[in-house]
Amino acid sequence: MKRDPETDGRHCAGVAPAATQLVGRVRTPGAGGAPRRSTQQCGFRRCVRLRAAVIAVALVGGAVVTVVQSSPAAAATVAYYLPWSAGTQWKVSQGNNSAPSHTGNSYYALDFIKASGSTAGEAVLASAPGTVVRRVINITGGTGRGVGTDFGNHIVLKHADGRCTLYAHMQYGSVTSAATVGQGAILGRAGNTGFADGAHLHFGWVTCPSNTPTVPGPGFVETGGATPTQGQVLTSRNGAIPPAAN
């Protein structure tokens, strides 16, 4: 039997075009969307390989058109800062997994109030650069649970590492209309809209693009990546010039 140099040389080396690999048959992903292991007869040899990407197939004018979804690039490293102006001090009024409301979907949430003085009206800053993927701006006051939205006026930002952050209970009329923001950009003003007992900021890393559930986050630059604990007072460096390297 004569070997087919096209199939023996190019297919077995795993470098044949995807469209050539699919001529005569179309293989669909296995259960759960995972690529199936496929076998091909290449001359006298049988090549077995695991496809690296799921291949979407469509018929256009009788031709087989393939789109190979490339593997996503490695996630960027993002530095998250406390969502307050540099030099100001803030207290964690309610930490992770604590009464009365940080359970269930809000298990990993953090509530912040100003360490001294009034919290209401203080600028809420973007913890890191991001794109606005959720915005609620029409809540005029503390409405109680289940009325309007528990989080009042709020924003969800998506960041370069794929994570999302939530900033909730902001004052009516204060929420930015920007589509993208830099680290330290003003998102709104601290308030008590939604299900809130007094002005504070409800913050958390959340499942994109929703505002719940909260998920474990990487922590803040100011805490060295550690999760702040209830009662802890922290000084923000958001917007501050980093110290020069020694």
PDB file of C-alpha atoms in Angstrom:
ATOM      1  CA  MET A   1       0.000   0.000   0.000  1.00  0.00           C
ATOM      2  CA  LYS A   2       1.331   3.395  -0.958  1.00  0.00           C
ATOM      3  CA  ARG A   3       1.617   5.956   1.805  1.00  0.00           C
ATOM      4  CA  ASP A   4      -0.194   9.220   1.429  1.00  0.00           C
ATOM      5  CA  PRO A   5       2.442  11.860   2.137  1.00  0.00           C
ATOM      6  CA  GLU A   6      -0.209  14.459   2.897  1.00  0.00           C
ATOM      7  CA  THR A   7      -1.797  12.450   5.698  1.00  0.00           C
ATOM      8  CA  ASP A   8       1.327  10.659   6.863  1.00  0.00           C
ATOM      9  CA  GLY A   9       3.615  13.636   6.984  1.00  0.00           C
ATOM     10  CA  ARG A  10       1.402  16.542   7.865  1.00  0.00           C
ATOM     11  CA  HIS A  11      -1.427  15.004   9.902  1.00  0.00           C
ATOM     12  CA  CYS A  12       0.794  12.808  12.019  1.00  0.00           C
ATOM     13  CA  ALA A  13       2.994  15.747  12.832  1.00  0.00           C
ATOM     14  CA  GLY A  14      -0.105  17.520  14.059  1.00  0.00           C
ATOM     15  CA  VAL A  15       0.361  20.476  11.754  1.00  0.00           C
ATOM     16  CA  ALA A  16      -2.363  19.902   9.167  1.00  0.00           C
ATOM     17  CA  PRO A  17      -4.969  22.650   8.749  1.00  0.00           C
ATOM     18  CA  ALA A  18      -8.092  22.099  10.844  1.00  0.00           C
ATOM     19  CA  ALA A  19     -10.304  22.073   7.753  1.00  0.00           C
ATOM     20  CA  THR A  20      -8.247  19.250   6.227  1.00  0.00           C
ATOM     21  CA  GLN A  21      -8.473  17.267   9.455  1.00  0.00           C
ATOM     22  CA  LEU A  22     -12.275  17.449   9.331  1.00  0.00           C
ATOM     23  CA  VAL A  23     -12.878  16.483   5.685  1.00  0.00           C
ATOM     24  CA  GLY A  24     -15.293  13.535   5.485  1.00  0.00           C
ATOM     25  CA  ARG A  25     -16.418  13.725   9.087  1.00  0.00           C
ATOM     26  CA  VAL A  26     -17.115  16.199  11.827  1.00  0.00           C
ATOM     27  CA  ARG A  27     -16.205  15.377  15.391  1.00  0.00           C
ATOM     28  CA  THR A  28     -18.139  17.176  18.102  1.00  0.00           C
ATOM     29  CA  PRO A  29     -16.946  17.900  21.640  1.00  0.00           C
ATOM     30  CA  GLY A  30     -17.498  15.202  24.237  1.00  0.00           C
ATOM     31  CA  ALA A  31     -19.527  15.513  27.423  1.00  0.00           C
ATOM     32  CA  GLY A  32     -19.131  18.812  29.218  1.00  0.00           C
ATOM     33  CA  GLY A  33     -17.759  20.500  26.112  1.00  0.00           C
ATOM     34  CA  ALA A  34     -14.329  18.893  26.443  1.00  0.00           C
ATOM     35  CA  PRO A  35     -12.537  18.013  23.209  1.00  0.00           C
ATOM     36  CA  ARG A  36     -12.701  14.320  22.343  1.00  0.00           C
ATOM     37  CA  ARG A  37      -9.624  12.248  21.762  1.00  0.00           C
ATOM     38  CA  SER A  38      -9.528  11.429  18.074  1.00  0.00           C
ATOM     39  CA  THR A  39      -7.682   8.820  16.048  1.00  0.00           C
ATOM     40  CA  GLN A  40      -6.651   9.116  12.448  1.00  0.00           C
ATOM     41  CA  GLN A  41      -5.180   6.511  10.109  1.00  0.00           C
ATOM     42  CA  CYS A  42      -2.074   8.025   8.491  1.00  0.00           C
ATOM     43  CA  GLY A  43      -0.673   5.561   5.931  1.00  0.00           C
ATOM     44  CA  PHE A  44       0.670   2.608   7.949  1.00  0.00           C
ATOM     45  CA  ARG A  45       0.660   4.505  11.223  1.00  0.00           C
ATOM     46  CA  ARG A  46      -2.161   5.447  13.592  1.00  0.00           C
ATOM     47  CA  CYS A  47      -1.779   8.850  15.221  1.00  0.00           C
ATOM     48  CA  VAL A  48      -3.566   9.580  18.455  1.00  0.00           C
ATOM     49  CA  ARG A  49      -3.709  13.072  19.791  1.00  0.00           C
ATOM     50  CA  LEU A  50      -5.827  15.183  22.120  1.00  0.00           C
ATOM     51  CA  ARG A  51      -7.204  18.209  20.357  1.00  0.00           C
ATOM     52  CA  ALA A  52      -6.064  21.400  22.082  1.00  0.00           C
ATOM     53  CA  ALA A  53      -9.148  23.446  21.273  1.00  0.00           C
ATOM     54  CA  VAL A  54     -12.839  22.944  20.674  1.00  0.00           C
ATOM     55  CA  ILE A  55     -13.556  23.415  16.961  1.00  0.00           C
ATOM     56  CA  ALA A  56     -16.777  25.101  15.925  1.00  0.00           C
ATOM     57  CA  VAL A  57     -18.029  23.909  12.555  1.00  0.00           C
ATOM     58  CA  ALA A  58     -20.516  25.513  10.156  1.00  0.00           C
ATOM     59  CA  LEU A  59     -21.559  24.910   6.553  1.00  0.00           C
ATOM     60  CA  VAL A  60     -21.248  27.975   4.336  1.00  0.00           C
ATOM     61  CA  GLY A  61     -22.173  27.471   0.674  1.00  0.00           C
ATOM     62  CA  GLY A  62     -21.479  23.751   1.008  1.00  0.00           C
ATOM     63  CA  ALA A  63     -18.000  24.288   2.409  1.00  0.00           C
ATOM     64  CA  VAL A  64     -16.861  23.260   5.883  1.00  0.00           C
ATOM     65  CA  VAL A  65     -15.730  26.332   7.781  1.00  0.00           C
ATOM     66  CA  THR A  66     -13.899  25.885  11.049  1.00  0.00           C
ATOM     67  CA  VAL A  67     -13.164  28.332  13.836  1.00  0.00           C
ATOM     68  CA  VAL A  68     -10.592  27.221  16.360  1.00  0.00           C
ATOM     69  CA  GLN A  69     -10.892  28.885  19.720  1.00  0.00           C
ATOM     70  CA  SER A  70      -7.369  29.592  20.862  1.00  0.00           C
ATOM     71  CA  SER A  71      -6.398  29.009  24.450  1.00  0.00           C
ATOM     72  CA  PRO A  72      -6.871  32.153  26.571  1.00  0.00           C
ATOM     73  CA  ALA A  73      -3.785  34.164  27.389  1.00  0.00           C
ATOM     74  CA  ALA A  74      -2.395  33.951  30.886  1.00  0.00           C
ATOM     75  CA  ALA A  75      -4.347  36.173  33.272  1.00  0.00           C
ATOM     76  CA  ALA A  76      -2.726  39.474  34.127  1.00  0.00           C
ATOM     77  CA  THR A  77      -1.607  40.259  37.660  1.00  0.00           C
ATOM     78  CA  VAL A  78      -3.710  43.030  39.157  1.00  0.00           C
ATOM     79  CA  ALA A  79      -2.915  45.030  42.301  1.00  0.00           C
ATOM     80  CA  TYR A  80      -6.035  45.866  44.317  1.00  0.00           C
ATOM     81  CA  TYR A  81      -6.054  48.893  46.627  1.00  0.00           C
ATOM     82  CA  LEU A  82      -8.551  49.888  49.281  1.00  0.00           C
ATOM     83  CA  PRO A  83     -11.423  51.782  47.605  1.00  0.00           C
ATOM     84  CA  TRP A  84     -10.743  55.048  49.425  1.00  0.00           C
ATOM     85  CA  SER A  85      -8.520  58.103  48.964  1.00  0.00           C
ATOM     86  CA  ALA A  86      -4.858  57.718  49.897  1.00  0.00           C
ATOM     87  CA  GLY A  87      -4.071  58.616  53.498  1.00  0.00           C
ATOM     88  CA  THR A  88      -7.632  58.179  54.805  1.00  0.00           C
ATOM     89  CA  GLN A  89      -8.408  55.570  57.454  1.00  0.00           C
ATOM     90  CA  TRP A  90     -11.267  53.100  57.286  1.00  0.00           C
ATOM     91  CA  LYS A  91     -12.651  50.499  59.652  1.00  0.00           C
ATOM     92  CA  VAL A  92     -13.997  47.093  58.681  1.00  0.00           C
ATOM     93  CA  SER A  93     -17.445  47.318  60.281  1.00  0.00           C
ATOM     94  CA  GLN A  94     -18.450  43.829  59.115  1.00  0.00           C
ATOM     95  CA  GLY A  95     -16.078  41.139  57.897  1.00  0.00           C
ATOM     96  CA  ASN A  96     -16.350  37.856  56.046  1.00  0.00           C
ATOM     97  CA  ASN A  97     -18.827  35.255  57.312  1.00  0.00           C
ATOM     98  CA  SER A  98     -20.350  37.447  59.997  1.00  0.00           C
ATOM     99  CA  ALA A  99     -23.733  38.620  61.280  1.00  0.00           C
ATOM    100  CA  PRO A 100     -26.053  40.108  60.396  1.00  0.00           C
ATOM    101  CA  SER A 101     -25.759  39.860  56.619  1.00  0.00           C
ATOM    102  CA  HIS A 102     -22.417  38.455  55.439  1.00  0.00           C
ATOM    103  CA  THR A 103     -23.499  34.878  54.936  1.00  0.00           C
ATOM    104  CA  GLY A 104     -24.607  32.882  51.907  1.00  0.00           C
ATOM    105  CA  ASN A 105     -24.008  34.900  48.749  1.00  0.00           C
ATOM    106  CA  SER A 106     -22.314  37.661  50.761  1.00  0.00           C
ATOM    107  CA  TYR A 107     -20.043  35.318  52.721  1.00  0.00           C
ATOM    108  CA  TYR A 108     -16.816  36.989  51.531  1.00  0.00           C
ATOM    109  CA  ALA A 109     -18.065  40.593  51.580  1.00  0.00           C
ATOM    110  CA  LEU A 110     -16.507  43.464  53.527  1.00  0.00           C
ATOM    111  CA  ASP A 111     -18.259  46.547  54.914  1.00  0.00           C
ATOM    112  CA  PHE A 112     -16.226  49.728  55.423  1.00  0.00           C
ATOM    113  CA  ILE A 113     -16.955  52.881  57.421  1.00  0.00           C
ATOM    114  CA  LYS A 114     -14.703  55.839  58.054  1.00  0.00           C
ATOM    115  CA  ALA A 115     -12.561  55.338  61.158  1.00  0.00           C
ATOM    116  CA  SER A 116     -13.558  58.779  62.419  1.00  0.00           C
ATOM    117  CA  GLY A 117     -16.085  61.275  61.131  1.00  0.00           C
ATOM    118  CA  SER A 118     -18.961  60.791  58.733  1.00  0.00           C
ATOM    119  CA  THR A 119     -18.861  58.130  56.013  1.00  0.00           C
ATOM    120  CA  ALA A 120     -21.735  59.583  53.989  1.00  0.00           C
ATOM    121  CA  GLY A 121     -20.577  61.371  50.866  1.00  0.00           C
ATOM    122  CA  GLU A 122     -17.011  60.094  50.931  1.00  0.00           C
ATOM    123  CA  ALA A 123     -15.594  59.265  47.495  1.00  0.00           C
ATOM    124  CA  VAL A 124     -15.592  55.571  46.599  1.00  0.00           C
ATOM    125  CA  LEU A 125     -12.616  54.765  44.370  1.00  0.00           C
ATOM    126  CA  ALA A 126     -11.922  51.976  41.906  1.00  0.00           C
ATOM    127  CA  SER A 127      -9.713  49.417  43.600  1.00  0.00           C
ATOM    128  CA  ALA A 128      -8.032  48.639  40.258  1.00  0.00           C
ATOM    129  CA  PRO A 129      -8.490  49.603  36.597  1.00  0.00           C
ATOM    130  CA  GLY A 130     -11.570  48.012  35.086  1.00  0.00           C
ATOM    131  CA  THR A 131     -14.583  47.980  32.809  1.00  0.00           C
ATOM    132  CA  VAL A 132     -18.081  48.619  34.151  1.00  0.00           C
ATOM    133  CA  VAL A 133     -20.136  45.459  33.600  1.00  0.00           C
ATOM    134  CA  ARG A 134     -23.067  46.294  35.904  1.00  0.00           C
ATOM    135  CA  ARG A 135     -24.491  49.602  37.098  1.00  0.00           C
ATOM    136  CA  VAL A 136     -27.623  50.450  39.161  1.00  0.00           C
ATOM    137  CA  ILE A 137     -28.269  54.163  39.686  1.00  0.00           C
ATOM    138  CA  ASN A 138     -31.992  54.676  40.353  1.00  0.00           C
ATOM    139  CA  ILE A 139     -32.336  53.818  44.056  1.00  0.00           C
ATOM    140  CA  THR A 140     -33.236  56.938  46.014  1.00  0.00           C
ATOM    141  CA  GLY A 141     -32.949  55.714  49.602  1.00  0.00           C
ATOM    142  CA  GLY A 142     -32.718  52.871  52.052  1.00  0.00           C
ATOM    143  CA  THR A 143     -35.447  50.620  50.742  1.00  0.00           C
ATOM    144  CA  GLY A 144     -35.175  47.485  52.847  1.00  0.00           C
ATOM    145  CA  ARG A 145     -34.454  43.959  51.755  1.00  0.00           C
ATOM    146  CA  GLY A 146     -36.282  42.760  48.665  1.00  0.00           C
ATOM    147  CA  VAL A 147     -37.429  46.226  47.557  1.00  0.00           C
ATOM    148  CA  GLY A 148     -35.541  47.667  44.595  1.00  0.00           C
ATOM    149  CA  THR A 149     -32.183  46.020  45.164  1.00  0.00           C
ATOM    150  CA  ASP A 150     -30.381  44.989  48.321  1.00  0.00           C
ATOM    151  CA  PHE A 151     -27.210  46.686  47.082  1.00  0.00           C
ATOM    152  CA  GLY A 152     -28.826  50.032  46.282  1.00  0.00           C
ATOM    153  CA  ASN A 153     -26.874  52.093  43.770  1.00  0.00           C
ATOM    154  CA  HIS A 154     -23.863  50.030  42.848  1.00  0.00           C
ATOM    155  CA  ILE A 155     -21.228  49.228  40.274  1.00  0.00           C
ATOM    156  CA  VAL A 156     -19.447  46.028  39.288  1.00  0.00           C
ATOM    157  CA  LEU A 157     -16.044  46.355  37.614  1.00  0.00           C
ATOM    158  CA  LYS A 158     -14.283  43.654  35.615  1.00  0.00           C
ATOM    159  CA  HIS A 159     -10.494  43.674  35.802  1.00  0.00           C
ATOM    160  CA  ALA A 160      -7.647  42.439  33.629  1.00  0.00           C
ATOM    161  CA  ASP A 161      -7.212  39.265  35.694  1.00  0.00           C
ATOM    162  CA  GLY A 162     -10.828  38.249  35.015  1.00  0.00           C
ATOM    163  CA  ARG A 163     -12.051  39.108  38.513  1.00  0.00           C
ATOM    164  CA  CYS A 164     -14.924  41.467  39.297  1.00  0.00           C
ATOM    165  CA  THR A 165     -15.360  43.836  42.239  1.00  0.00           C
ATOM    166  CA  LEU A 166     -18.610  45.188  43.698  1.00  0.00           C
ATOM    167  CA  TYR A 167     -19.107  48.666  45.230  1.00  0.00           C
ATOM    168  CA  ALA A 168     -22.546  48.978  46.822  1.00  0.00           C
ATOM    169  CA  HIS A 169     -24.951  51.323  48.699  1.00  0.00           C
ATOM    170  CA  MET A 170     -23.714  54.507  46.996  1.00  0.00           C
ATOM    171  CA  GLN A 171     -25.665  57.761  47.083  1.00  0.00           C
ATOM    172  CA  TYR A 172     -28.352  58.461  44.515  1.00  0.00           C
ATOM    173  CA  GLY A 173     -27.039  60.613  41.681  1.00  0.00           C
ATOM    174  CA  SER A 174     -23.380  59.980  42.497  1.00  0.00           C
ATOM    175  CA  VAL A 175     -22.556  56.922  40.387  1.00  0.00           C
ATOM    176  CA  THR A 176     -20.188  57.465  37.474  1.00  0.00           C
ATOM    177  CA  SER A 177     -21.408  56.980  33.912  1.00  0.00           C
ATOM    178  CA  ALA A 178     -17.950  56.015  32.634  1.00  0.00           C
ATOM    179  CA  ALA A 179     -17.574  52.726  30.761  1.00  0.00           C
ATOM    180  CA  THR A 180     -13.978  52.157  31.805  1.00  0.00           C
ATOM    181  CA  VAL A 181     -12.082  53.526  34.793  1.00  0.00           C
ATOM    182  CA  GLY A 182      -8.539  53.679  36.058  1.00  0.00           C
ATOM    183  CA  GLN A 183      -7.349  52.716  39.515  1.00  0.00           C
ATOM    184  CA  GLY A 184      -8.387  55.460  41.930  1.00  0.00           C
ATOM    185  CA  ALA A 185     -11.168  56.825  39.704  1.00  0.00           C
ATOM    186  CA  ILE A 186     -14.213  58.044  41.630  1.00  0.00           C
ATOM    187  CA  LEU A 187     -17.076  55.587  41.168  1.00  0.00           C
ATOM    188  CA  GLY A 188     -19.569  57.353  43.410  1.00  0.00           C
ATOM    189  CA  ARG A 189     -20.162  58.522  46.979  1.00  0.00           C
ATOM    190  CA  ALA A 190     -20.718  56.361  50.052  1.00  0.00           C
ATOM    191  CA  GLY A 191     -24.358  56.181  51.116  1.00  0.00           C
ATOM    192  CA  ASN A 192     -27.034  53.912  52.540  1.00  0.00           C
ATOM    193  CA  THR A 193     -29.211  53.060  49.531  1.00  0.00           C
ATOM    194  CA  GLY A 194     -30.659  49.581  49.373  1.00  0.00           C
ATOM    195  CA  PHE A 195     -30.625  47.229  52.341  1.00  0.00           C
ATOM    196  CA  ALA A 196     -28.334  49.309  54.524  1.00  0.00           C
ATOM    197  CA  ASP A 197     -28.365  50.412  58.154  1.00  0.00           C
ATOM    198  CA  GLY A 198     -26.377  53.624  57.893  1.00  0.00           C
ATOM    199  CA  ALA A 199     -23.858  54.866  55.346  1.00  0.00           C
ATOM    200  CA  HIS A 200     -21.107  52.410  54.468  1.00  0.00           C
ATOM    201  CA  LEU A 201     -19.469  50.726  51.492  1.00  0.00           C
ATOM    202  CA  HIS A 202     -20.240  47.083  50.818  1.00  0.00           C
ATOM    203  CA  PHE A 203     -17.289  45.677  48.855  1.00  0.00           C
ATOM    204  CA  GLY A 204     -16.428  42.250  47.535  1.00  0.00           C
ATOM    205  CA  TRP A 205     -14.960  40.197  44.728  1.00  0.00           C
ATOM    206  CA  VAL A 206     -17.956  38.705  42.942  1.00  0.00           C
ATOM    207  CA  THR A 207     -18.869  36.285  40.168  1.00  0.00           C
ATOM    208  CA  CYS A 208     -18.746  38.274  36.896  1.00  0.00           C
ATOM    209  CA  PRO A 209     -20.826  40.051  35.755  1.00  0.00           C
ATOM    210  CA  SER A 210     -23.344  39.683  38.580  1.00  0.00           C
ATOM    211  CA  ASN A 211     -23.255  41.343  42.002  1.00  0.00           C
ATOM    212  CA  THR A 212     -23.404  37.957  43.781  1.00  0.00           C
ATOM    213  CA  PRO A 213     -22.140  35.641  45.014  1.00  0.00           C
ATOM    214  CA  THR A 214     -18.982  36.958  46.582  1.00  0.00           C
ATOM    215  CA  VAL A 215     -15.857  34.868  46.054  1.00  0.00           C
ATOM    216  CA  PRO A 216     -12.457  34.778  47.777  1.00  0.00           C
ATOM    217  CA  GLY A 217     -10.303  37.648  46.533  1.00  0.00           C
ATOM    218  CA  PRO A 218      -6.552  38.277  46.340  1.00  0.00           C
ATOM    219  CA  GLY A 219      -6.631  40.873  49.128  1.00  0.00           C
ATOM    220  CA  PHE A 220      -5.356  44.434  49.083  1.00  0.00           C
ATOM    221  CA  VAL A 221      -1.923  45.958  48.580  1.00  0.00           C
ATOM    222  CA  GLU A 222      -2.284  47.684  51.955  1.00  0.00           C
ATOM    223  CA  THR A 223      -2.766  44.359  53.770  1.00  0.00           C
ATOM    224  CA  GLY A 224      -0.087  42.444  51.891  1.00  0.00           C
ATOM    225  CA  GLY A 225      -2.796  40.290  50.330  1.00  0.00           C
ATOM    226  CA  ALA A 226      -4.328  39.279  53.670  1.00  0.00           C
ATOM    227  CA  THR A 227      -8.090  39.469  54.140  1.00  0.00           C
ATOM    228  CA  PRO A 228      -9.059  42.361  56.451  1.00  0.00           C
ATOM    229  CA  THR A 229     -10.781  41.312  59.659  1.00  0.00           C
ATOM    230  CA  GLN A 230     -13.762  42.823  61.401  1.00  0.00           C
ATOM    231  CA  GLY A 231     -12.789  45.824  63.535  1.00  0.00           C
ATOM    232  CA  GLN A 232      -9.466  46.341  61.732  1.00  0.00           C
ATOM    233  CA  VAL A 233      -8.524  49.937  60.843  1.00  0.00           C
ATOM    234  CA  LEU A 234      -6.680  50.363  57.548  1.00  0.00           C
ATOM    235  CA  THR A 235      -4.979  53.290  55.824  1.00  0.00           C
ATOM    236  CA  SER A 236      -5.576  53.525  52.091  1.00  0.00           C
ATOM    237  CA  ARG A 237      -2.792  54.005  49.549  1.00  0.00           C
ATOM    238  CA  ASN A 238      -5.123  54.241  46.585  1.00  0.00           C
ATOM    239  CA  GLY A 239      -3.722  56.955  44.330  1.00  0.00           C
ATOM    240  CA  ALA A 240      -0.554  57.365  46.371  1.00  0.00           C
ATOM    241  CA  ILE A 241       2.843  57.395  44.650  1.00  0.00           C
ATOM    242  CA  PRO A 242       4.571  54.084  45.427  1.00  0.00           C
ATOM    243  CA  PRO A 243       7.748  54.482  47.507  1.00  0.00           C
ATOM    244  CA  ALA A 244      11.022  54.359  45.581  1.00  0.00           C
ATOM    245  CA  ALA A 245      12.800  51.003  45.542  1.00  0.00           C
ATOM    246  CA  ASN A 246      15.817  50.742  47.856  1.00  0.00           C
TER     247      ASN A 246
END
